[in-house]
XYZ file of C-alpha atoms in Angstrom:
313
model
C 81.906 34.018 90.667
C 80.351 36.785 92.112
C 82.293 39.441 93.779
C 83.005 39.237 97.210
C 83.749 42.403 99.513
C 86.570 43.259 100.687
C 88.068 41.983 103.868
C 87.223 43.917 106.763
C 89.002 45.091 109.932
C 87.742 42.879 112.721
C 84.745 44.133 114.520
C 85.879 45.901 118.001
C 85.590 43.811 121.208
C 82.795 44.743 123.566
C 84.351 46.408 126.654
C 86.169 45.594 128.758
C 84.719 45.030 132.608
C 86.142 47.675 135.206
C 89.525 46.883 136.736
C 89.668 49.340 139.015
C 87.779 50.400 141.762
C 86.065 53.924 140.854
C 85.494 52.449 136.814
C 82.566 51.564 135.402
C 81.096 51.372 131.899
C 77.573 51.190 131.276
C 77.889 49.353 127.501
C 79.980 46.154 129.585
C 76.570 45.242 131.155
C 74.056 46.386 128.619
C 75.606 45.255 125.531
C 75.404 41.490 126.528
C 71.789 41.684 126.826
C 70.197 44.328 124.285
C 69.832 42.810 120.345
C 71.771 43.291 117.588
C 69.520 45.802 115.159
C 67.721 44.449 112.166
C 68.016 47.565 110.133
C 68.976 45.397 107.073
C 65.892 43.622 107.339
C 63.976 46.935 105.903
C 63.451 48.256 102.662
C 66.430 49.905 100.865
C 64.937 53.106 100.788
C 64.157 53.073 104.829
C 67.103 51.413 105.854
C 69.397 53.921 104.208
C 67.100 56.528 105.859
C 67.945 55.359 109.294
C 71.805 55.083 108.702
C 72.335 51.702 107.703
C 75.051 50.824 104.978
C 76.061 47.679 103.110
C 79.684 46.460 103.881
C 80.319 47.484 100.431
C 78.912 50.987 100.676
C 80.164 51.942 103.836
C 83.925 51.560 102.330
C 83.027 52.931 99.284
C 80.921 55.845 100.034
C 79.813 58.571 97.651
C 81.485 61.184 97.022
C 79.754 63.941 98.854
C 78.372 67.153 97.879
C 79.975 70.471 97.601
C 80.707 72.063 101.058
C 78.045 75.437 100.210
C 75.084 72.959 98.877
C 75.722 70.921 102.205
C 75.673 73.638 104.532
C 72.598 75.324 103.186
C 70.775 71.694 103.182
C 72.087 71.395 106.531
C 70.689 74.978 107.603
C 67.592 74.043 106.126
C 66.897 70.867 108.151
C 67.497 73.127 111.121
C 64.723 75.384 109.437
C 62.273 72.498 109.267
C 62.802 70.657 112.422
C 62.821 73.241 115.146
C 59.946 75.232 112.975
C 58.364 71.885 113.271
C 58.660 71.241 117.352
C 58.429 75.171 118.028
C 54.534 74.572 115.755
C 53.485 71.820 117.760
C 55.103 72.840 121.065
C 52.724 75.944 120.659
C 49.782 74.192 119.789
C 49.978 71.852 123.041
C 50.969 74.517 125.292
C 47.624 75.034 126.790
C 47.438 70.976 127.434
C 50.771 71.145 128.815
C 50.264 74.000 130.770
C 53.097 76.517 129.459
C 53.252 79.983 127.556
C 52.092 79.865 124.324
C 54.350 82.624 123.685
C 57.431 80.424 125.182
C 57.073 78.324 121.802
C 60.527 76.146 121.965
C 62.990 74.912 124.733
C 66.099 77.135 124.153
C 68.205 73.763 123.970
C 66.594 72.537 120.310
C 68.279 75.291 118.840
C 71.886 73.723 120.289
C 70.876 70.280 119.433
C 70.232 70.842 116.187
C 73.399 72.572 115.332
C 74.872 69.458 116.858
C 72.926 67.224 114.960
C 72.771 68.765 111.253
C 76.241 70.132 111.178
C 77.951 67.179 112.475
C 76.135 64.130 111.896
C 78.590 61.647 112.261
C 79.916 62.812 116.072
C 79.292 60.534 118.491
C 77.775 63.502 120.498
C 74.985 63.652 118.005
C 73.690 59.795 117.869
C 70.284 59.220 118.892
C 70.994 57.910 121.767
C 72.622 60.854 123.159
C 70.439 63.659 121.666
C 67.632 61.654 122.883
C 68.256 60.426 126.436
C 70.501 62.970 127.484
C 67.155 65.314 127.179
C 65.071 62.890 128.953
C 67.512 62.737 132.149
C 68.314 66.423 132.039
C 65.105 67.124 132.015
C 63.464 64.749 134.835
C 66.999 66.112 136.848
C 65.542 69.600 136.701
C 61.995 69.026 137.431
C 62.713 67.057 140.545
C 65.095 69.595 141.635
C 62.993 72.413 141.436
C 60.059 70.511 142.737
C 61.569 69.928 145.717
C 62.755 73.465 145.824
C 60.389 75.428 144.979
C 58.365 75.816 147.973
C 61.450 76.696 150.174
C 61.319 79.706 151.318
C 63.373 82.104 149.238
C 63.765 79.894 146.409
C 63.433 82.301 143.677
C 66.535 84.225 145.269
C 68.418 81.038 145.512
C 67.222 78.728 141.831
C 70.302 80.218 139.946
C 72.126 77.451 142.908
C 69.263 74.687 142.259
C 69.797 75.048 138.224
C 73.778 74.873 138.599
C 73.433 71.991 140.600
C 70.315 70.185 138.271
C 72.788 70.753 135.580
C 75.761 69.272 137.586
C 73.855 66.170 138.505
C 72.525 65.738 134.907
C 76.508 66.096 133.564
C 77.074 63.144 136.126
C 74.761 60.783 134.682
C 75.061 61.873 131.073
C 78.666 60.611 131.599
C 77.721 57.561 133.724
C 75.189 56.069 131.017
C 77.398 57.277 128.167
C 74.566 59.665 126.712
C 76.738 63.177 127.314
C 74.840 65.968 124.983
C 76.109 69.439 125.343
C 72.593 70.669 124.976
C 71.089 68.606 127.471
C 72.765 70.490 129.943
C 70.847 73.996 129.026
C 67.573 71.551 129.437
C 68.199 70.825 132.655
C 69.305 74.396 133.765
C 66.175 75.705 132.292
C 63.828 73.305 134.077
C 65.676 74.660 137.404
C 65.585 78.614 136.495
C 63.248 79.490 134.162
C 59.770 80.071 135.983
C 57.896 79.257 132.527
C 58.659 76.167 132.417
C 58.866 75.617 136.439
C 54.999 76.173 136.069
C 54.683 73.585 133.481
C 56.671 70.687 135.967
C 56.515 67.309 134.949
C 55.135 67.859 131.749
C 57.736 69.920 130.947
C 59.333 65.964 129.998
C 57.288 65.469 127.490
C 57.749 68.844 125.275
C 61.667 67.213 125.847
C 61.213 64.030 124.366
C 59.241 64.778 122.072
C 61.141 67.522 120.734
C 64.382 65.445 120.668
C 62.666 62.432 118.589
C 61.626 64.913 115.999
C 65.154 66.411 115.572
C 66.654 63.028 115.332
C 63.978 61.671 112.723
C 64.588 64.826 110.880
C 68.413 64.512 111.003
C 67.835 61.063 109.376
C 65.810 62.811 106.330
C 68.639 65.693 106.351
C 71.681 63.980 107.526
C 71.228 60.809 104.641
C 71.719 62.769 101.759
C 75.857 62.983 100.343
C 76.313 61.587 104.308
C 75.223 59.566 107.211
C 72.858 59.947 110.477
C 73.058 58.010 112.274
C 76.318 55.852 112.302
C 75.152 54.027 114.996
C 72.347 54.199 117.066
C 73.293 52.683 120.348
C 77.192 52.047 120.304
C 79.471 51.696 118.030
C 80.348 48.109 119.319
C 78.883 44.863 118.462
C 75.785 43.598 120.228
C 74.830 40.069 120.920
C 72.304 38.517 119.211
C 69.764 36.814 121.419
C 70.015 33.333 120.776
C 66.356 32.344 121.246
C 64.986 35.216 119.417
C 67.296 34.164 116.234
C 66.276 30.718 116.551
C 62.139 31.613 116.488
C 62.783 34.043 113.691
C 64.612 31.511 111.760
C 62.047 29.113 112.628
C 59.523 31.060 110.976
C 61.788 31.527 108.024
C 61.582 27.909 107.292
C 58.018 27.060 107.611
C 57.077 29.806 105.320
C 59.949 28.928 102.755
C 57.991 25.034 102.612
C 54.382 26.848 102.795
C 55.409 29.176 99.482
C 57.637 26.185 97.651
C 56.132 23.538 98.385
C 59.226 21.267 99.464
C 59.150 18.904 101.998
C 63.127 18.703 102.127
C 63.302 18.533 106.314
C 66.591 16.625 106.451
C 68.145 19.177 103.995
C 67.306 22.093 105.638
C 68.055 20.731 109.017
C 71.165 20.149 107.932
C 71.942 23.477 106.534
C 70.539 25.117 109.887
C 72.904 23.023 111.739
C 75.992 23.121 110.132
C 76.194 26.230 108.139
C 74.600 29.861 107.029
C 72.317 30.081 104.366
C 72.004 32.842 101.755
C 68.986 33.184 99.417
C 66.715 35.843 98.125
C 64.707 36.407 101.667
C 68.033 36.791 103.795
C 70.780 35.672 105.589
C 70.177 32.495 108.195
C 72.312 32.156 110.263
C 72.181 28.697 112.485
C 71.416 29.132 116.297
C 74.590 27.796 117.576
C 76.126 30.464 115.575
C 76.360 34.045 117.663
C 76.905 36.396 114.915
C 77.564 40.115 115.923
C 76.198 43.029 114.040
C 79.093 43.241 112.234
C 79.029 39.863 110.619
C 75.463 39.872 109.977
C 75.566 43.489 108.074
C 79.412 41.330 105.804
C 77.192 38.577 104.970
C 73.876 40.824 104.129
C 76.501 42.286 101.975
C 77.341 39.080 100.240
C 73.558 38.368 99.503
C 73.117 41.966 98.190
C 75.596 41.466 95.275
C 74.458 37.627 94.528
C 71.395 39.060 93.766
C 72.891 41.567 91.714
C 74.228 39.485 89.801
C 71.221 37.027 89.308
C 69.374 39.939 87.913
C 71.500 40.456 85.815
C 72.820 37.134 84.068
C 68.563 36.362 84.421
C-alpha cells in the first residue's frame, strides 16, 4: 500500500457575510466566483517556483538555511530586482515622460524589504504588493490632476498627497490589499513634481515595477522558503463547476484518442460516482465541488502513487 499523507486540519471556511451594519469583506463576494488555482497542474520545477507545495511537503518542509546565507541571498534579490526596474524604468523614461535621472519610485525600495525579508507575511503576497501599487497610484494621479491647476497648488500638494495617501489606506483596507509601501506611492504621485509631470503614466512604471519584484521574490523567496503562500487568500476558492466539467471532458477524449479504449460505460461511471487518480491527474467528477485544499490532498496522493510505481517498475 502506498503511503498516504497525513490527515490534515480542515480547510478554513470562506467568510463569513457581514452582520453588522458598517462590515464588509471583500473575499465573502469574490471568493464564490474567482477559480480555484491550477498551480499543480505545472511542471515541478515551475510550480515550486510560484509557491505551490504538495500536502506532504508543506508539513514536512526543509530544513532551511542558516540565518547569514539567507539574509545575504535575501539582500541580493533586493540587489537584482530593484537594479532591474531602476534599468528599465530609466530606459523608458523618455516614453513615459519622466527624469531619466529620477530612475526608481522611492516605494520599490520599501517593497522589497517587505517582500525578500519576509516572504511569508500576508503583507507581502502578490496580491497586496501588486494591487495596493496600482490603487495608490491611480489615487494620486487623479488627485493631483484635479489639483494641479488650482491656483496655489504647489503651496498646498503637501494637503493633496496626505489626503491621496489617506484615500488609498481606505481602499487598501476595503479590498484587503493593505501594503505599507503603497502608501509612499501614492504620496509621491501627489507631491513630487517629477512624477506629477509624468501623470497617468506614472501607473504603468507602478505596475510594472511591482510585477517584477514579485516574480523576483518567487526566484529569491523559493529557495530554503516560500513566496508566495498564497496568492489571492489564504481561504479556499470554488471551483467553477462548468469549467471543471469541460476540462475533464477533454481529459477523457484524449485518454481514448492516446489508448485506444472505447470503455464509455466505465468511465462514465467513474466520472459519476467517484475521483479518479492516474498518471495525467486528479479527476474529480462535476457534481463534486472540491476546494483548493482538497484538490492540492489528493494531487498529493497521486504524487506518491507514482513514486512508488517508479519504483517497484
Amino acid at each position: 500500500m502506498p503511503d498516504i499523507p497525513p490527515a490534515r486540519q480542515p480547510a478554513p471556511e470562506p467568510p463569513l457575510p457581514p452582520t453588522r451594519f458598517g462590515d464588509f469583506d471583500v473575499d465573502h463576494y469574490l471568493n464564490r466566483i474567482l477559480p480555484a488555482p491550477r498551480l499543480h497542474l505545472l511542471p515541478p520545477g515551475l510550480r515550486h517556483m510560484l509557491g505551490h507545495r504538495t500536502p506532504a511537503a508543506a508539513e514536512n518542509p526543509p530544513r532551511p538555511p542558516p540565518d547569514a546565507l539567507l539574509w545575504l541571498w535575501s539582500s541580493l534579490g533586493v540587489f537584482t530586482s530593484l537594479l532591474l526596474i531602476a534599468y528599465l524604468t530609466e530606459r523608458a523614461a523618455p516614453v513615459l515622460g519622466g527624469d531619466p535621472h529620477t530612475v526608481i519610485v522611492g516605494s520599490m525600495g520599501a517593497a522589497a524589504i517587505l517582500l525578500y525579508l519576509t516572504p511569508a507575511s500576508p503583507l507581502a503576497q502578490p496580491r497586496n504588493a501588486i494591487l495596493s501599487q496600482v490603487l495608490a497610484s491611480v489615487v494620486g494621479v487623479a488627485l493631483a490632476k484635479v489639483c494641479e491647476h488650482a491656483t496655489g497648488f504647489t503651496g498646498v500638494r503637501w494637503v493633496v498627497g496626505a489626503g491621496a495617501t489617506a484615500l488609498a489606506a481606505l481602499l487598501m483596507a476595503a479590498s484587503k490589499t493593505v501594503h505599507p509601501p503603497a502608501g509612499a506611492t501614492a504620496l509621491l504621485a501627489a507631491t513630487d513634481p517629477v512624477i506629477i509631470r509624468m501623470g497617468w503614466r506614472y501607473i504603468l512604471v507602478v505596475t510594472l515595477g511591482s510585477i517584477i519584484m514579485v516574480l523576483g521574490a518567487c526566484l529569491f523567496g523559493n529557495v530554503g522558503r516560500r513566496y508566495p503562500v498564497y496568492w489571492w487568500t489564504p481561504e479556499p476558492l470554488k471551483v467553477r463547476v462548468e469549467k471543471e466539467r469541460d476540462e475533464e471532458e477533454a481529459r477523457g477524449r484524449e485518454r481514448k484518442r492516446e489508448s485506444g479504449e472505447s470503455s464509455g460505460a466505465e468511465s462514465e461511471r467513474v466520472e459519476n460516482v467517484g475521483v479518479w487518480v492516474d498518471r495525467n491527474g486528479v479527476h474529480v467528477p462535476e457534481w463534486m465541488l472540491a476546494d483548493q485544499r482538497t484538490m492540492e490532498v489528493l494531487q498529493g496522493i497521486r504524487e506518491r502513487l507514482e513514486e512508488r510505481a517508479d519504483r517497484d517498475g
